[in-house]
PDB file of N, CA and C in Angstrom:
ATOM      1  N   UNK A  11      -8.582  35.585 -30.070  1.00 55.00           N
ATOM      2  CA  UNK A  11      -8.678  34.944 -28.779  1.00 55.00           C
ATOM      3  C   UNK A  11      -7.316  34.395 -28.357  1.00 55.00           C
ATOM      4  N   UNK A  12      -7.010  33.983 -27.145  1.00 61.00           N
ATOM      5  CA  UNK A  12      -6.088  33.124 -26.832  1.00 61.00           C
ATOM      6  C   UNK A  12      -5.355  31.689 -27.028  1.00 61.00           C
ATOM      7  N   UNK A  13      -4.496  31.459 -27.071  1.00 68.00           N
ATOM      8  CA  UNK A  13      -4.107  30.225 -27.621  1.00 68.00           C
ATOM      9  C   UNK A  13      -4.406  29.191 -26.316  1.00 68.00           C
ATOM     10  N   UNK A  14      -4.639  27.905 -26.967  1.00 67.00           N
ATOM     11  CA  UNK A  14      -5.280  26.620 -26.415  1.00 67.00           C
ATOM     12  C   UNK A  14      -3.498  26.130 -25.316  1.00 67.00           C
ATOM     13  N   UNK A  15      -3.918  26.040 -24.128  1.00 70.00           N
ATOM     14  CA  UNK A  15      -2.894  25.389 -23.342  1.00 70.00           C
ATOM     15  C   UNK A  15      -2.428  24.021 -23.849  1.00 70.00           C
ATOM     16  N   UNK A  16      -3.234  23.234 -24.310  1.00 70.00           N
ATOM     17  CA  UNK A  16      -3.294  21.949 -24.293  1.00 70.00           C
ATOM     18  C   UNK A  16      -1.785  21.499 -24.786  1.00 70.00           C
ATOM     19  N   UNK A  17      -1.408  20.775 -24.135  1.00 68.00           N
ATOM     20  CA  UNK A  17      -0.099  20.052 -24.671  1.00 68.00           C
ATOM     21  C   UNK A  17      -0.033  18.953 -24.978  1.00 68.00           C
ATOM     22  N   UNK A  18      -0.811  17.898 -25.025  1.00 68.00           N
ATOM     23  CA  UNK A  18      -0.800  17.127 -25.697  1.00 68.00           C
ATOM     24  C   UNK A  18      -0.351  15.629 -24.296  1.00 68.00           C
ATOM     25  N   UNK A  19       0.016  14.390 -24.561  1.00 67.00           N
ATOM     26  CA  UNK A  19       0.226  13.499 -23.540  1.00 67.00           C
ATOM     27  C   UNK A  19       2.073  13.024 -23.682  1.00 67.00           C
ATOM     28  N   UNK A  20       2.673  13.629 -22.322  1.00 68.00           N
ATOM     29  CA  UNK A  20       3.815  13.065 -22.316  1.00 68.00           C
ATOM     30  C   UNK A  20       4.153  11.190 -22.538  1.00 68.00           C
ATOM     31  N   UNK A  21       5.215  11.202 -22.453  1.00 68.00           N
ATOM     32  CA  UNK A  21       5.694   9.968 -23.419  1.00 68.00           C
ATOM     33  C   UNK A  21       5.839   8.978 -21.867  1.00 68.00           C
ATOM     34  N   UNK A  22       5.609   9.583 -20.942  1.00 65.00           N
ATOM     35  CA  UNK A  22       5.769   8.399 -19.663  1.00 65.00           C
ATOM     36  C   UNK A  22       4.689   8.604 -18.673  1.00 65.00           C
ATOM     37  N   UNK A  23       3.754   9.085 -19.380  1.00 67.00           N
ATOM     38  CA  UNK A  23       1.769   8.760 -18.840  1.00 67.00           C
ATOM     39  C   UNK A  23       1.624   7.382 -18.695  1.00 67.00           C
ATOM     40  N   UNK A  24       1.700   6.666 -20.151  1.00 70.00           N
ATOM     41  CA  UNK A  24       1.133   5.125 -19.777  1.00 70.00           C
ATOM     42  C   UNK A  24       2.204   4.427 -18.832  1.00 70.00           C
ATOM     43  N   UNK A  25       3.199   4.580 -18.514  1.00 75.00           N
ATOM     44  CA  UNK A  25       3.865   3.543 -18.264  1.00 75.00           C
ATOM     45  C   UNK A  25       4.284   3.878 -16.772  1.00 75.00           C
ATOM     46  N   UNK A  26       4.269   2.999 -15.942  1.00 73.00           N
ATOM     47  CA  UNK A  26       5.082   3.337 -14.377  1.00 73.00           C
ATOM     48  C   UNK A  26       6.342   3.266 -13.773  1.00 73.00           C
ATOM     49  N   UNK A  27       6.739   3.548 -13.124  1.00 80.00           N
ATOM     50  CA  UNK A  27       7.950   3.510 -12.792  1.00 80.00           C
ATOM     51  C   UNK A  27       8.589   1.699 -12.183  1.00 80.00           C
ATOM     52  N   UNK A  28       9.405   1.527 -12.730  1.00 84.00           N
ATOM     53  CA  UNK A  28       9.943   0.055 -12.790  1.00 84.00           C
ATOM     54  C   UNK A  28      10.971  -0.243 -11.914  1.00 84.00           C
ATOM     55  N   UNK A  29      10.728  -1.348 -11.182  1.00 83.00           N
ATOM     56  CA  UNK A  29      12.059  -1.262 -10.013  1.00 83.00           C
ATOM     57  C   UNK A  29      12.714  -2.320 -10.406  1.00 83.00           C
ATOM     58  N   UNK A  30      14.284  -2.257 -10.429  1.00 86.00           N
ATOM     59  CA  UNK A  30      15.399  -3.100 -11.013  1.00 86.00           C
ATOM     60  C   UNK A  30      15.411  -4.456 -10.230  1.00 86.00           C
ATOM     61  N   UNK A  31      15.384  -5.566 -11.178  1.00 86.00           N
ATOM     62  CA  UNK A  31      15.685  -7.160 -11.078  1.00 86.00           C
ATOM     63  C   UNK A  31      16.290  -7.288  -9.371  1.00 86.00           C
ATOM     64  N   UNK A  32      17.513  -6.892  -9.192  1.00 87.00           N
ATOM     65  CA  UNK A  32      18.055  -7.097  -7.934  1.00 87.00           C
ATOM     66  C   UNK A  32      17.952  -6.273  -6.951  1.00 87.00           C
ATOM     67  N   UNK A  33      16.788  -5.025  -6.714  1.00 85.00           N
ATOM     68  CA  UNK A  33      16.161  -4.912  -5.822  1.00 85.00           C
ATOM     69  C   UNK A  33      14.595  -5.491  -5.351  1.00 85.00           C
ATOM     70  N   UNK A  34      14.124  -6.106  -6.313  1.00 87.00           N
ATOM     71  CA  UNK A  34      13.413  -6.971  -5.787  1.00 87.00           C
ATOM     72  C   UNK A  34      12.713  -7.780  -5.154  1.00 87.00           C
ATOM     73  N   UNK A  35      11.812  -8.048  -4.024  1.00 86.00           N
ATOM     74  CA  UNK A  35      12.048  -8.821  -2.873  1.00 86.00           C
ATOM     75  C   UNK A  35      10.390  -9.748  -3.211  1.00 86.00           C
ATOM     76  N   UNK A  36      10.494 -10.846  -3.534  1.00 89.00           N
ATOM     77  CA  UNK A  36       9.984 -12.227  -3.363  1.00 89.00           C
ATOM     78  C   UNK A  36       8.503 -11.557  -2.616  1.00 89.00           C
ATOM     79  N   UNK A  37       7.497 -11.997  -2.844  1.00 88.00           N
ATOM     80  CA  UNK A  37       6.338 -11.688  -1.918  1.00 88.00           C
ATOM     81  C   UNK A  37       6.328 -12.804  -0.590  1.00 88.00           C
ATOM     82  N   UNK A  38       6.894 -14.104  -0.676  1.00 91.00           N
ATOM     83  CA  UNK A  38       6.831 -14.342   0.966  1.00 91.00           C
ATOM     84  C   UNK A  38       7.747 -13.994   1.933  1.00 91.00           C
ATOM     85  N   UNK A  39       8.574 -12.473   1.034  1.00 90.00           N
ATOM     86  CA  UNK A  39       9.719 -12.568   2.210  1.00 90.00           C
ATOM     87  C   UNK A  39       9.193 -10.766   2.615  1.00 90.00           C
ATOM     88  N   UNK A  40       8.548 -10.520   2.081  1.00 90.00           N
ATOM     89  CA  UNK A  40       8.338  -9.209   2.606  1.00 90.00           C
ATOM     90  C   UNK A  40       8.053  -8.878   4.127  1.00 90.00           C
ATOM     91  N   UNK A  41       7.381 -10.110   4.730  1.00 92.00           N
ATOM     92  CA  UNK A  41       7.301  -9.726   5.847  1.00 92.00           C
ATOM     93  C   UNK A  41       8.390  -9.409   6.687  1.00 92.00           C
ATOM     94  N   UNK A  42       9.516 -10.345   5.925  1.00 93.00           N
ATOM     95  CA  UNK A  42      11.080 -10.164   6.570  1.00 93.00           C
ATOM     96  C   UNK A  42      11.416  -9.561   6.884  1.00 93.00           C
ATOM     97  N   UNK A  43      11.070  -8.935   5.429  1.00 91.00           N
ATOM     98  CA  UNK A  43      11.955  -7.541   5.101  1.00 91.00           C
ATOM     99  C   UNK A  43      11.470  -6.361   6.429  1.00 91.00           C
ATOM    100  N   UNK A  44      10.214  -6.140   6.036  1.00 93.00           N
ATOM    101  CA  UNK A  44       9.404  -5.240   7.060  1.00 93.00           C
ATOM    102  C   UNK A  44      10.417  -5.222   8.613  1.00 93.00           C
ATOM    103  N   UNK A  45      10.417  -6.739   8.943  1.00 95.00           N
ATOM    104  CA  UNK A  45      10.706  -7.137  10.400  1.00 95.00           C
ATOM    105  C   UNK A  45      12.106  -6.568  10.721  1.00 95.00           C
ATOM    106  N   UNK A  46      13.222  -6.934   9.713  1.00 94.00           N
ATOM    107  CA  UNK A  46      14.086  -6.556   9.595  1.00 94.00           C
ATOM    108  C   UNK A  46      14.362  -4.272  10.022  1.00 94.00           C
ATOM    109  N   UNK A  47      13.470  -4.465   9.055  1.00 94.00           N
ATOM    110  CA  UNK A  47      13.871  -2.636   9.047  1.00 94.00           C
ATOM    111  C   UNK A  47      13.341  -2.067  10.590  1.00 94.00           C
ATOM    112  N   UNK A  48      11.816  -2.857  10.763  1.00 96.00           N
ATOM    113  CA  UNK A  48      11.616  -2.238  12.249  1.00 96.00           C
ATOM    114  C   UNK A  48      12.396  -2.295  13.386  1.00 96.00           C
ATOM    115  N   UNK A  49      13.645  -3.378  13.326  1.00 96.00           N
ATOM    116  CA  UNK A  49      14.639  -4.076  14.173  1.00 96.00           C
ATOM    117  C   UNK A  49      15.174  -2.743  14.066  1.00 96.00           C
ATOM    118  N   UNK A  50      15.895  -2.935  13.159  1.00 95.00           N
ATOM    119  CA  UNK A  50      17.082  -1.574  12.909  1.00 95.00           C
ATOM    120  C   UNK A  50      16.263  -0.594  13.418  1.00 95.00           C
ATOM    121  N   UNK A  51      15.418   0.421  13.242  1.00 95.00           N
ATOM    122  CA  UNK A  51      15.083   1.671  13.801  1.00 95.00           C
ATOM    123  C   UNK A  51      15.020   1.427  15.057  1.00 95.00           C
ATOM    124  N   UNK A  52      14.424   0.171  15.397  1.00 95.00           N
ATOM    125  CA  UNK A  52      14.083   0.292  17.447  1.00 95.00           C
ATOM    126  C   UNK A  52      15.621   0.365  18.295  1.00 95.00           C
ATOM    127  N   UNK A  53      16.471  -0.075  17.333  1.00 94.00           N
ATOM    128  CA  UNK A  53      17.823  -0.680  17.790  1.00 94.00           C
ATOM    129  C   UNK A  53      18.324   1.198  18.007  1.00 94.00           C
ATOM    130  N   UNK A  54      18.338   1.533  16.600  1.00 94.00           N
ATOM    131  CA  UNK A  54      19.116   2.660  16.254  1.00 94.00           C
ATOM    132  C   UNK A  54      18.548   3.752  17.613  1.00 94.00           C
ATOM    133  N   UNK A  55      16.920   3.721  17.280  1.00 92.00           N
ATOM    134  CA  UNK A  55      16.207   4.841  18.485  1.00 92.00           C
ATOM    135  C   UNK A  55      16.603   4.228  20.196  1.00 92.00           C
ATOM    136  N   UNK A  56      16.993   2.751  20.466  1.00 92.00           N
ATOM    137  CA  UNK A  56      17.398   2.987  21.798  1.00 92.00           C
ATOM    138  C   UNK A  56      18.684   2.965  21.781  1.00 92.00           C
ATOM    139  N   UNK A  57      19.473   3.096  21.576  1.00 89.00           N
ATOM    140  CA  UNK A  57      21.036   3.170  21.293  1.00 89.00           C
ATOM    141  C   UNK A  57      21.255   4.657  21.579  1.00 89.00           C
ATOM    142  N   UNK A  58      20.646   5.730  20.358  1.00 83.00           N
ATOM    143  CA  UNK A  58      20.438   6.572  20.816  1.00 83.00           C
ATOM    144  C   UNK A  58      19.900   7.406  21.943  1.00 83.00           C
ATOM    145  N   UNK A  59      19.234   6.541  22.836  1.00 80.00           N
ATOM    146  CA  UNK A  59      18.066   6.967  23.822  1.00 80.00           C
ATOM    147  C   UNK A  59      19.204   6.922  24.861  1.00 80.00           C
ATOM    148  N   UNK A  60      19.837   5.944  25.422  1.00 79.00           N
ATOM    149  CA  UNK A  60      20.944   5.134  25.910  1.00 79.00           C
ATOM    150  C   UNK A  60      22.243   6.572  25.872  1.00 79.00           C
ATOM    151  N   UNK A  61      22.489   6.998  24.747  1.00 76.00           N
ATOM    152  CA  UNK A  61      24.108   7.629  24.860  1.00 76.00           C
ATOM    153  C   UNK A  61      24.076   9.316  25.192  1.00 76.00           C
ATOM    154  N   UNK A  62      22.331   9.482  25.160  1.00 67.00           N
ATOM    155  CA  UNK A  62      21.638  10.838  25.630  1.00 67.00           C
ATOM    156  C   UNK A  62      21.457  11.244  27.120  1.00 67.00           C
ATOM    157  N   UNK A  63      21.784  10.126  27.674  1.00 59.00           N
ATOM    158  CA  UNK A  63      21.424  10.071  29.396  1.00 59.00           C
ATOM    159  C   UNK A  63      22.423  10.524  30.151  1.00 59.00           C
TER     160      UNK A  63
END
């Protein structure tokens, strides 16, 4: 018969991916953060909207 696929369980199944100390962001500032990034895109998309005319 054919041989069994099975491979057995890689070595980074249990564990998740970990985000570094100084990227980080505090849970009461997330909303900041959020506020912040939507600034920048609305800024960036009418700036752009603006130098298209």
């Amino acid at each position: 018969m054919g041989r069994d696929n099975k491979q057995g369980q890689s070595a980074n199944k249990g564990s998740l991916p970990q985000t570094p100390k100084k990227q980080k962001i505090a849970p009461n500032k997330v909303s900041e953060e959020f506020s912040q990034e939507f600034m920048n895109l609305i800024n960036t998309v009418t700036k752009e909207g603006k130098t298209k005319k």
